[in-house]
Amino acid sequence: MKTDIQIAQEAKLKPIKEVAATIGITEDDLELYGKYKAKFSDALMERIKDNKDGKLILVTAINPTPAGEGKTTTSVGLGQAFSKLGKKTLIALREPSLGPCFGIKGGAAGGGYAQVVPMEDLNLHFTGDFHAITSANNLLAAMLDNHIHQGNALDIDTNQVVWKRCLDMNDRALRNIVIGMGRKLDGVVREDHFIITVASEIMAILCLAADMEDLKKRLSKIIVAYNRKGEPVTAGQLKAVGAMAALLKDAIKPNLIQTLENTPAIVHGGPFANIAHGCNSVRATKMALKIADYTITEAGFGADLGAEKFFDIKCRMAGLKPDAVVLVATVRALKYNGGVAKEDLSKENLEALKKGIVNLEKHIENVQKFGVPCVVTLNRFVTDTDAELNFVKEFCEARDCDFALSEVWEKGGEGGIELANKVLNTLETKKSDFKVLYDEKLSIKEKIEIIAKEIYGASGVTYDPAASKQIARIEELGMNNTPVCMAKNQYSLSDDPAKLGRPTDFTINIREVYASAGAGFVVAITGTIMTMPGLPKVPAAEGIDVTDDGVIEGLF
């Protein structure tokens, strides 16, 4: 069996200007990054701004398991299937982070015969967007510490510096550090921290900004510290905005690549859904809607994280109205939720399936809370039995969800025709009545509790004393009328990753809350979730190499 990277390297790519031409985009609208990658020009969005929007389809999933679900694979395969049916389609995805690529997850470009390519470029440096975000983040950190060192005219309290440095890598040793050691001219000694680039507020800002003007407004609002009076100090006060914007000048432009079957795909931005808002950029999605009749996008991890934030943060801020949701699961993952060990998932087990399908049930209910029609798809494995597949089909249809099997990993677009037809039928027969979950004018605690109870199924919420103090400060400063971005583990509906299925009678614990004033939301950190991951005992990086003639091996 060929690996994903072998399949990708054997693909017959078209020059990206030819791919763009299939959706009415000329070479003048592109800024080429070699033969197979390009960015859209700033002039393109202005030219297409009055076009009618196409249909917006969100792909989400149940909580991820070691058995695998294949959300990105489904997004890519569904886009290829739409193209096979003659539909003018664009896929809109996030960019992968180097952290998981070298850590435990591997690549993030889909899989099998439903991938976006060039796969190696996308998973490594791509067009440099993440490097630009990392540089802008760390420029702000450097200017902050330089300001303190050079006399501290803003009277910054060095015990209340909240801006963290970042790195697009899993490196637990950098979570808590001390900087400024050495001589007096080496800076002011203080505790500091690193987060992974995808958790940086600048990543969120880039993905939510409408244009360069909006980007700079948002950058200026970033809170980097508090002064000795307890007042926020911003990036605008540090006069860092212009230089950060200069670093992000090209990164704000969406990227165009293609699938294995030459379907165009916009890949732009990449916040994680467990520690950030988990969606590709607003600019990419809006551009896709103006260009194509159907835009297929995804949100990170399970629907309790990515889809909730897609609806409550991205759609709310950008005025987007999704027309349908595709909810991805596998029989294997549902049996895992039912208590079956990973090594036994290939055996038929209807009892475990019945026990574990409650996880899917909760995600269906959650999607329906937002008023958007839902189609459930199972990524089919050869070990799935007819009895198992029929049980899931009947379960979904009893809950007013269309159902389709997906075989895109094995068959590419052809394996997604059944799913594509079900999605098209849903778009034609069921009207989306999209609504957000909560009023952003509610108190921070009220919004957190609505998400915890309605989406996670919690019985209540507890707050560490520090979190309650942080909430009080945010509300005193008048920054509470925003959406809430929950940082929670992805493996469970609860804040305990060991609680599979559909846990009940649990509480969500909030340990930290802070305002991402530039992004425009408040972040609530639950349980033990980390904003700087660590590498596993055997990182994926150990199996990656490059041959003497420059071919990358072992990426995924």
Coordinates of C-alpha atoms in Angstrom, one line a residue:
M1 CA 0.0 0.0 0.0
K2 CA 1.4 3.4 -1.0
T3 CA 1.9 6.1 1.6
D4 CA 0.2 9.5 1.3
I5 CA 3.5 11.1 0.3
Q6 CA 4.1 8.5 -2.4
I7 CA 0.7 9.1 -3.9
A8 CA 1.2 12.8 -3.8
Q9 CA 4.6 12.6 -5.4
E10 CA 3.2 10.5 -8.3
A11 CA 0.4 13.1 -9.0
K12 CA 0.2 14.9 -12.3
L13 CA 0.0 18.5 -11.3
K14 CA -1.1 21.2 -13.6
P15 CA 0.6 24.6 -13.6
I16 CA -1.4 26.7 -11.0
K17 CA -2.3 29.3 -13.6
E18 CA -4.1 26.6 -15.6
V19 CA -6.0 25.5 -12.4
A20 CA -6.9 29.1 -11.7
A21 CA -8.3 29.5 -15.3
T22 CA -10.9 26.8 -14.6
I23 CA -12.5 29.1 -12.1
G24 CA -12.2 32.3 -14.2
I25 CA -9.0 33.6 -12.6
T26 CA -6.3 35.0 -14.9
E27 CA -2.6 35.0 -14.4
D28 CA -2.7 38.7 -13.7
D29 CA -4.7 37.9 -10.6
L30 CA -2.0 35.6 -9.3
E31 CA 1.4 36.1 -7.6
L32 CA 3.3 33.0 -8.4
Y33 CA 5.4 31.0 -5.9
G34 CA 7.0 28.7 -8.4
K35 CA 5.0 26.6 -10.8
Y36 CA 2.3 25.0 -8.5
K37 CA 1.6 27.6 -5.8
A38 CA 0.3 31.2 -6.0
K39 CA -1.2 33.9 -3.9
F40 CA -4.3 35.9 -5.0
S41 CA -3.5 39.6 -5.7
D42 CA -5.1 42.3 -3.7
A43 CA -6.8 43.6 -6.8
L44 CA -8.8 40.4 -7.2
M45 CA -11.0 40.8 -4.2
E46 CA -11.9 44.3 -5.3
R47 CA -12.8 43.0 -8.7
I48 CA -15.1 40.2 -7.5
K49 CA -16.6 41.9 -4.5
D50 CA -20.0 42.4 -6.1
N51 CA -20.4 38.8 -7.3
K52 CA -23.2 36.8 -5.8
D53 CA -22.1 34.4 -3.0
G54 CA -22.2 30.7 -3.7
K55 CA -23.2 28.0 -1.2
L56 CA -21.1 27.5 1.9
I57 CA -20.6 23.9 3.1
L58 CA -18.8 23.2 6.4
V59 CA -17.1 19.9 7.0
T60 CA -16.7 18.9 10.7
A61 CA -16.4 15.7 12.7
I62 CA -17.0 13.8 15.9
N63 CA -14.3 14.0 18.6
P64 CA -11.0 12.6 17.1
T65 CA -9.8 9.2 18.1
P66 CA -6.7 7.1 17.4
A67 CA -8.9 5.2 14.9
G68 CA -9.0 8.2 12.7
E69 CA -11.9 10.1 11.1
G70 CA -10.6 11.8 8.0
K71 CA -12.1 15.3 8.1
T72 CA -9.7 17.0 5.7
T73 CA -9.7 13.9 3.5
T74 CA -13.4 14.2 3.3
S75 CA -13.3 17.9 2.5
V76 CA -10.8 17.4 -0.3
G77 CA -12.6 14.3 -1.7
L78 CA -16.0 16.0 -1.6
G79 CA -14.6 18.9 -3.5
Q80 CA -13.2 16.5 -6.1
A81 CA -16.6 14.8 -6.3
F82 CA -18.4 18.1 -6.9
S83 CA -15.9 18.9 -9.7
K84 CA -16.6 15.5 -11.3
L85 CA -20.3 16.4 -11.2
G86 CA -19.5 19.5 -13.2
K87 CA -20.0 22.0 -10.3
K88 CA -17.8 25.1 -10.0
T89 CA -16.2 24.3 -6.7
L90 CA -13.5 25.7 -4.4
I91 CA -12.1 24.0 -1.3
A92 CA -11.0 26.3 1.5
L93 CA -8.7 24.8 4.1
R94 CA -6.2 25.8 6.8
E95 CA -2.5 25.6 6.5
P96 CA -0.7 22.9 8.5
S97 CA 1.5 23.6 11.4
L98 CA 5.1 22.3 11.7
G99 CA 4.4 21.2 15.3
P100 CA 2.1 18.3 14.6
C101 CA 3.9 17.5 11.3
F102 CA 7.1 16.7 13.3
G103 CA 5.2 15.6 16.3
I104 CA 2.5 12.9 16.4
K105 CA -0.1 13.7 13.7
G106 CA 2.0 13.8 10.6
G107 CA 0.9 15.8 7.5
A108 CA -2.4 17.8 7.1
A109 CA -3.2 17.8 3.4
G110 CA -5.8 15.1 3.4
G111 CA -5.0 11.4 2.6
G112 CA -4.9 8.7 0.1
Y113 CA -6.4 9.9 -3.2
A114 CA -8.1 12.9 -1.6
Q115 CA -5.1 15.3 -1.0
V116 CA -4.1 18.8 -1.8
V117 CA -0.7 19.2 -3.5
P118 CA 2.2 19.9 -3.6
M119 CA 2.0 18.0 -0.3
E120 CA 5.6 18.5 0.9
D121 CA 5.5 22.2 0.3
L122 CA 2.2 22.6 2.1
N123 CA 3.3 20.7 5.2
L124 CA 6.7 22.4 5.4
H125 CA 7.4 26.1 4.6
F126 CA 4.6 26.6 1.9
T127 CA 4.5 30.3 1.0
G128 CA 6.0 31.5 4.3
D129 CA 2.8 32.7 6.0
F130 CA 3.5 31.0 9.3
H131 CA 7.1 32.3 9.4
A132 CA 5.7 35.9 8.8
I133 CA 3.2 35.4 11.7
T134 CA 5.9 34.1 13.9
S135 CA 8.2 37.0 13.0
A136 CA 5.5 39.6 13.6
N137 CA 4.6 38.0 17.0
N138 CA 8.3 38.0 18.1
L139 CA 8.9 41.5 16.8
L140 CA 6.2 42.8 19.1
A141 CA 7.8 40.8 22.0
A142 CA 11.2 42.3 21.2
M143 CA 9.8 45.8 21.1
L144 CA 8.0 45.3 24.3
D145 CA 11.1 44.2 26.2
N146 CA 13.2 46.9 24.5
H147 CA 10.7 49.5 25.7
I148 CA 11.1 48.2 29.3
H149 CA 14.9 48.2 29.0
Q150 CA 15.1 51.7 27.5
G151 CA 13.3 53.4 30.4
N152 CA 9.8 52.0 30.4
A153 CA 8.0 55.3 29.5
L154 CA 4.6 53.4 29.6
D155 CA 5.3 52.3 33.2
I156 CA 4.7 48.7 32.3
D157 CA 4.5 46.3 35.3
T158 CA 7.0 43.6 34.4
N159 CA 4.9 41.2 36.6
Q160 CA 1.9 41.8 34.3
V161 CA 3.4 41.2 30.9
V162 CA 0.9 39.0 29.0
W163 CA 2.3 38.9 25.5
K164 CA 4.2 35.6 24.8
R165 CA 6.8 34.7 22.2
C166 CA 5.9 32.0 19.7
L167 CA 7.4 29.2 17.7
D168 CA 5.8 26.9 15.1
M169 CA 7.1 23.8 16.8
N170 CA 6.2 21.5 19.7
D171 CA 8.7 22.4 22.4
R172 CA 7.6 22.0 26.0
A173 CA 10.9 23.3 27.3
L174 CA 9.9 26.8 26.2
R175 CA 6.5 26.9 28.0
N176 CA 8.0 28.7 31.0
I177 CA 11.4 30.5 30.8
V178 CA 13.4 33.3 32.3
I179 CA 14.7 36.1 30.0
G180 CA 17.1 39.0 30.5
M181 CA 19.7 36.9 32.4
G182 CA 23.3 38.2 32.3
R183 CA 24.5 41.8 32.4
K184 CA 22.3 44.9 32.9
L185 CA 22.5 45.7 29.1
D186 CA 21.1 42.2 28.4
G187 CA 17.6 43.3 29.4
V188 CA 15.3 43.2 32.4
V189 CA 15.0 39.8 34.1
R190 CA 11.5 38.4 34.1
E191 CA 9.5 35.2 33.6
D192 CA 8.4 34.7 30.0
H193 CA 6.6 32.0 28.0
F194 CA 6.3 30.6 24.5
I195 CA 3.2 29.4 22.7
I196 CA 2.9 27.6 19.4
T197 CA 2.4 30.0 16.4
V198 CA -1.1 28.7 15.7
A199 CA -2.1 29.9 19.1
S200 CA -0.8 33.4 18.6
E201 CA -3.3 36.2 18.6
I202 CA -1.7 37.4 15.4
M203 CA -2.7 34.1 13.7
A204 CA -6.3 34.8 14.8
I205 CA -6.1 38.4 13.7
L206 CA -4.8 37.5 10.2
C207 CA -7.6 34.9 9.8
L208 CA -10.3 37.4 10.8
A209 CA -9.1 40.6 9.2
A210 CA -11.1 41.8 6.2
D211 CA -8.2 43.7 4.6
M212 CA -4.9 45.5 5.5
E213 CA -6.7 48.4 7.1
D214 CA -8.7 46.1 9.3
L215 CA -5.5 44.1 10.0
K216 CA -3.7 47.2 11.3
K217 CA -6.7 48.2 13.5
R218 CA -6.7 44.8 15.1
L219 CA -3.0 44.7 15.6
S220 CA -3.1 48.0 17.3
K221 CA -5.6 46.7 19.9
I222 CA -3.4 43.8 21.0
I223 CA -2.9 43.9 24.8
V224 CA 0.8 43.2 25.6
A225 CA 0.9 44.1 29.3
Y226 CA -0.6 46.2 32.1
N227 CA 0.9 49.2 33.7
R228 CA 1.3 49.8 37.4
K229 CA -2.1 51.4 37.5
G230 CA -3.6 48.2 36.1
E231 CA -4.4 49.8 32.7
P232 CA -3.8 47.8 29.4
V233 CA -0.8 48.6 27.3
T234 CA -1.2 47.9 23.6
A235 CA 0.8 47.2 20.5
G236 CA -0.4 50.6 19.2
Q237 CA 1.2 52.3 22.2
L238 CA 4.5 50.5 21.5
K239 CA 4.3 51.8 17.9
A240 CA 4.8 48.3 16.6
V241 CA 1.8 48.1 14.2
G242 CA 3.4 49.4 11.0
A243 CA 6.4 47.0 11.2
M244 CA 4.2 44.0 12.0
A245 CA 1.9 44.9 9.1
A246 CA 4.9 45.1 6.8
L247 CA 5.9 41.5 7.8
L248 CA 2.3 40.4 7.2
K249 CA 1.9 42.2 3.9
D250 CA 2.0 39.0 1.8
A251 CA 0.8 36.6 4.4
I252 CA -2.6 38.2 4.4
K253 CA -3.1 37.1 0.8
P254 CA -4.8 33.7 0.3
N255 CA -2.9 30.9 -1.3
L256 CA -4.1 28.8 -4.2
I257 CA -3.0 25.2 -4.9
Q258 CA -4.8 22.1 -6.3
T259 CA -6.0 18.6 -5.4
L260 CA -4.7 15.3 -6.9
E261 CA -7.5 15.7 -9.4
N262 CA -6.7 19.4 -10.1
T263 CA -9.7 20.8 -8.2
P264 CA -8.6 24.3 -7.0
A265 CA -8.1 24.7 -3.3
I266 CA -7.5 27.9 -1.2
V267 CA -5.3 27.2 1.8
H268 CA -4.8 30.1 4.1
G269 CA -4.3 30.6 7.9
G270 CA -4.2 27.9 10.5
P271 CA -5.3 28.4 14.1
F272 CA -5.8 25.2 16.0
A273 CA -9.3 24.5 17.2
N274 CA -8.4 23.2 20.6
I275 CA -6.4 26.3 21.7
A276 CA -7.6 28.9 19.1
H277 CA -10.6 29.5 16.8
G278 CA -9.8 26.7 14.4
C279 CA -10.8 28.1 11.0
N280 CA -9.1 29.2 7.8
S281 CA -9.1 32.9 7.0
V282 CA -12.2 35.0 6.4
R283 CA -10.6 36.5 3.3
A284 CA -10.1 33.0 1.8
T285 CA -13.7 31.9 2.5
K286 CA -15.2 35.1 1.2
M287 CA -13.1 35.0 -1.9
A288 CA -14.1 31.4 -2.5
L289 CA -17.8 32.3 -2.2
K290 CA -17.4 35.1 -4.7
I291 CA -15.6 32.9 -7.2
A292 CA -17.3 29.5 -7.0
D293 CA -20.9 28.2 -6.8
Y294 CA -19.9 25.8 -4.0
T295 CA -17.3 26.4 -1.3
I296 CA -16.3 23.5 0.9
T297 CA -14.5 24.5 4.0
E298 CA -13.6 22.8 7.3
A299 CA -13.2 23.6 11.0
G300 CA -10.7 21.9 13.2
F301 CA -11.2 18.9 15.4
G302 CA -14.7 17.9 16.5
A303 CA -17.8 19.9 16.1
D304 CA -17.7 20.8 19.8
L305 CA -14.6 22.9 19.1
G306 CA -14.1 23.8 15.4
A307 CA -17.8 24.0 14.3
E308 CA -18.9 25.9 17.4
K309 CA -16.1 28.5 16.8
F310 CA -16.8 28.6 13.1
F311 CA -20.4 29.5 13.8
D312 CA -20.1 31.7 16.9
I313 CA -16.8 33.5 16.1
K314 CA -16.1 33.4 12.4
C315 CA -19.6 33.5 11.0
R316 CA -20.7 36.1 13.5
M317 CA -17.8 38.4 12.8
A318 CA -17.7 37.9 9.0
G319 CA -21.5 37.8 8.4
L320 CA -21.3 34.3 6.9
K321 CA -24.3 32.0 6.6
P322 CA -23.5 28.3 6.1
D323 CA -25.9 26.4 4.0
A324 CA -25.1 22.8 5.1
V325 CA -22.8 20.8 7.4
V326 CA -21.1 17.5 6.6
L327 CA -20.4 15.6 9.9
V328 CA -17.6 13.0 9.5
A329 CA -17.3 9.8 11.5
T330 CA -16.1 6.2 11.1
V331 CA -17.5 3.0 12.4
R332 CA -14.1 2.3 14.0
A333 CA -14.1 5.7 15.9
L334 CA -17.6 5.1 17.1
K335 CA -16.6 1.6 18.4
Y336 CA -13.6 3.2 20.1
N337 CA -16.0 5.6 21.8
G338 CA -17.9 2.5 22.9
G339 CA -14.9 1.1 24.7
V340 CA -13.2 -1.2 22.1
A341 CA -9.4 -1.2 22.2
K342 CA -7.7 0.1 19.1
E343 CA -6.3 -3.4 18.1
D344 CA -9.9 -4.9 18.1
L345 CA -11.6 -2.2 16.0
S346 CA -11.6 -4.4 12.9
K347 CA -14.0 -6.9 14.4
E348 CA -17.8 -6.4 14.1
N349 CA -19.2 -5.2 17.4
L350 CA -22.7 -3.8 17.3
E351 CA -23.0 -3.5 21.0
A352 CA -19.9 -1.2 21.2
L353 CA -21.2 0.7 18.2
K354 CA -24.5 1.3 19.9
K355 CA -22.7 2.4 23.0
G356 CA -20.3 4.7 21.2
I357 CA -22.7 6.3 18.7
V358 CA -23.9 8.6 21.4
N359 CA -20.8 10.8 20.6
L360 CA -22.1 11.2 17.0
E361 CA -25.6 11.8 18.4
K362 CA -24.4 14.8 20.5
H363 CA -22.6 16.3 17.6
I364 CA -25.7 16.0 15.4
E365 CA -27.7 17.7 18.1
N366 CA -25.1 20.5 18.4
V367 CA -25.1 21.2 14.6
Q368 CA -28.9 21.4 14.6
K369 CA -28.8 24.0 17.5
F370 CA -27.4 26.4 14.9
G371 CA -30.2 25.8 12.4
V372 CA -28.0 24.3 9.7
P373 CA -29.0 21.1 7.8
C374 CA -26.6 18.2 8.5
V375 CA -25.4 15.3 6.4
V376 CA -23.5 12.5 8.2
T377 CA -20.9 10.6 6.3
L378 CA -18.9 7.6 7.3
N379 CA -15.4 7.2 6.0
R380 CA -15.6 3.5 5.0
F381 CA -13.0 1.0 6.0
V382 CA -12.8 -2.5 4.4
T383 CA -13.5 -4.1 7.8
D384 CA -16.8 -2.3 8.2
T385 CA -19.7 -4.7 8.0
D386 CA -23.1 -4.2 6.4
A387 CA -24.8 -4.5 9.8
E388 CA -22.7 -1.8 11.2
L389 CA -23.1 0.6 8.3
N390 CA -26.9 0.0 8.2
F391 CA -27.2 0.7 11.9
V392 CA -25.4 4.1 11.6
K393 CA -27.5 5.0 8.5
E394 CA -30.8 4.3 10.3
F395 CA -29.6 6.1 13.4
C396 CA -28.8 9.3 11.4
E397 CA -31.9 9.3 9.2
A398 CA -34.1 8.9 12.4
R399 CA -32.5 12.2 13.5
D400 CA -33.4 14.1 10.2
C401 CA -29.8 13.8 8.8
D402 CA -29.1 12.6 5.3
F403 CA -26.5 9.9 5.3
A404 CA -23.8 8.8 2.8
L405 CA -20.8 6.5 2.7
S406 CA -17.5 8.1 1.7
E407 CA -14.7 6.2 -0.1
V408 CA -12.6 9.2 -1.1
W409 CA -9.4 8.0 0.6
E410 CA -9.4 4.9 -1.8
K411 CA -11.1 6.3 -4.8
G412 CA -10.7 10.1 -4.8
G413 CA -13.5 12.1 -6.2
E414 CA -15.3 9.1 -7.6
G415 CA -15.6 7.7 -4.0
G416 CA -17.3 10.9 -2.9
I417 CA -20.1 11.0 -5.6
E418 CA -22.7 9.5 -3.2
L419 CA -21.9 12.1 -0.5
A420 CA -21.8 14.9 -3.0
N421 CA -25.3 14.0 -4.3
K422 CA -26.6 13.8 -0.7
V423 CA -25.2 17.3 0.0
L424 CA -26.7 18.7 -3.2
N425 CA -30.1 17.2 -2.2
T426 CA -29.8 18.7 1.2
L427 CA -29.0 22.1 -0.2
E428 CA -32.0 21.8 -2.5
T429 CA -34.6 20.5 -0.1
K430 CA -33.6 21.9 3.3
K431 CA -33.3 25.6 4.1
S432 CA -30.6 26.8 6.4
D433 CA -31.9 28.9 9.3
F434 CA -28.5 29.7 10.7
K435 CA -28.3 31.4 14.1
V436 CA -25.5 31.8 16.7
L437 CA -25.7 30.1 20.0
Y438 CA -25.5 33.1 22.3
D439 CA -25.8 36.9 22.5
E440 CA -22.3 38.3 22.8
K441 CA -23.6 41.0 25.1
L442 CA -24.1 38.4 27.9
S443 CA -21.5 38.3 30.7
I444 CA -18.4 36.3 30.1
K445 CA -19.5 33.6 32.6
E446 CA -22.9 33.4 31.0
K447 CA -21.4 32.8 27.6
I448 CA -19.0 30.2 28.9
E449 CA -21.8 28.3 30.7
I450 CA -24.0 28.3 27.6
I451 CA -21.2 26.7 25.6
A452 CA -20.3 24.2 28.4
K453 CA -23.9 23.1 29.0
E454 CA -25.4 23.3 25.5
I455 CA -22.4 22.1 23.4
Y456 CA -20.4 19.9 25.8
G457 CA -23.3 18.7 27.9
A458 CA -21.7 19.8 31.2
S459 CA -23.8 20.1 34.3
G460 CA -21.9 23.3 35.4
V461 CA -18.7 25.3 35.3
T462 CA -16.1 25.9 38.0
Y463 CA -13.6 28.7 38.0
D464 CA -10.1 28.9 39.5
P465 CA -9.7 32.0 41.6
A466 CA -7.3 33.5 39.1
A467 CA -9.8 33.0 36.3
S468 CA -12.5 34.8 38.2
K469 CA -10.2 37.7 38.8
Q470 CA -9.2 37.8 35.2
I471 CA -12.9 37.9 34.1
A472 CA -13.6 40.7 36.5
R473 CA -10.7 42.7 35.1
I474 CA -11.8 42.1 31.5
E475 CA -15.4 43.3 32.3
E476 CA -14.1 46.3 34.3
L477 CA -12.1 47.4 31.2
G478 CA -15.2 47.0 29.0
M479 CA -13.9 44.2 26.8
N480 CA -16.5 41.6 27.6
N481 CA -19.0 42.1 24.7
T482 CA -17.3 39.7 22.5
P483 CA -17.6 35.9 21.6
V484 CA -15.8 33.4 23.8
C485 CA -13.1 31.1 22.3
M486 CA -12.9 28.0 24.5
A487 CA -9.5 26.2 24.7
K488 CA -10.4 22.6 25.5
N489 CA -8.9 19.1 24.7
Q490 CA -10.2 17.7 21.5
Y491 CA -10.6 14.1 22.5
S492 CA -13.7 14.4 24.7
L493 CA -16.8 16.6 25.0
S494 CA -15.6 17.2 28.5
D495 CA -12.4 18.8 29.7
D496 CA -11.1 15.3 30.6
P497 CA -9.7 13.5 27.5
A498 CA -10.3 10.1 29.1
K499 CA -14.1 10.6 29.1
L500 CA -15.3 9.2 25.7
G501 CA -18.7 8.8 24.2
R502 CA -21.2 11.3 25.6
P503 CA -20.2 12.0 29.2
T504 CA -22.8 13.3 31.7
D505 CA -22.7 14.8 35.2
F506 CA -19.4 16.6 34.7
T507 CA -18.2 20.1 35.3
I508 CA -15.9 22.2 33.1
N509 CA -13.1 23.9 35.0
I510 CA -11.8 27.3 33.7
R511 CA -8.3 27.9 34.9
E512 CA -7.4 31.0 32.9
V513 CA -9.2 33.7 30.9
Y514 CA -7.7 36.5 28.8
A515 CA -8.8 39.0 26.3
S516 CA -7.6 38.8 22.7
A517 CA -8.6 42.3 22.0
G518 CA -7.2 42.5 18.5
A519 CA -8.9 39.2 17.4
G520 CA -12.1 40.4 19.1
F521 CA -12.8 37.5 21.5
V522 CA -12.1 36.3 25.0
V523 CA -10.2 33.1 25.5
A524 CA -11.1 30.7 28.3
I525 CA -8.7 27.9 29.0
T526 CA -10.1 24.7 30.4
G527 CA -8.6 21.7 32.2
T528 CA -5.0 20.9 31.4
I529 CA -4.9 22.1 27.8
M530 CA -1.5 23.5 26.8
T531 CA -0.9 26.4 24.3
M532 CA 2.6 25.0 23.7
P533 CA 2.5 21.3 23.0
G534 CA 5.3 18.9 23.5
L535 CA 6.8 16.1 21.3
P536 CA 5.8 12.5 21.9
K537 CA 8.3 9.8 22.9
V538 CA 8.9 8.9 19.3
P539 CA 8.3 12.1 17.2
A540 CA 7.3 11.8 13.6
A541 CA 10.4 13.8 12.8
E542 CA 12.5 10.7 13.4
G543 CA 11.1 9.1 10.2
I544 CA 11.5 12.1 7.9
D545 CA 14.4 12.4 5.6
V546 CA 15.5 13.8 2.2
T547 CA 17.3 11.8 -0.5
D548 CA 20.4 12.9 -2.3
D549 CA 18.4 14.1 -5.2
G550 CA 16.1 16.2 -3.0
V551 CA 13.0 14.0 -2.6
I552 CA 11.4 14.2 0.9
E553 CA 10.5 10.8 2.5
G554 CA 8.5 9.8 5.5
L555 CA 6.5 13.0 5.8
F556 CA 3.2 11.1 6.1

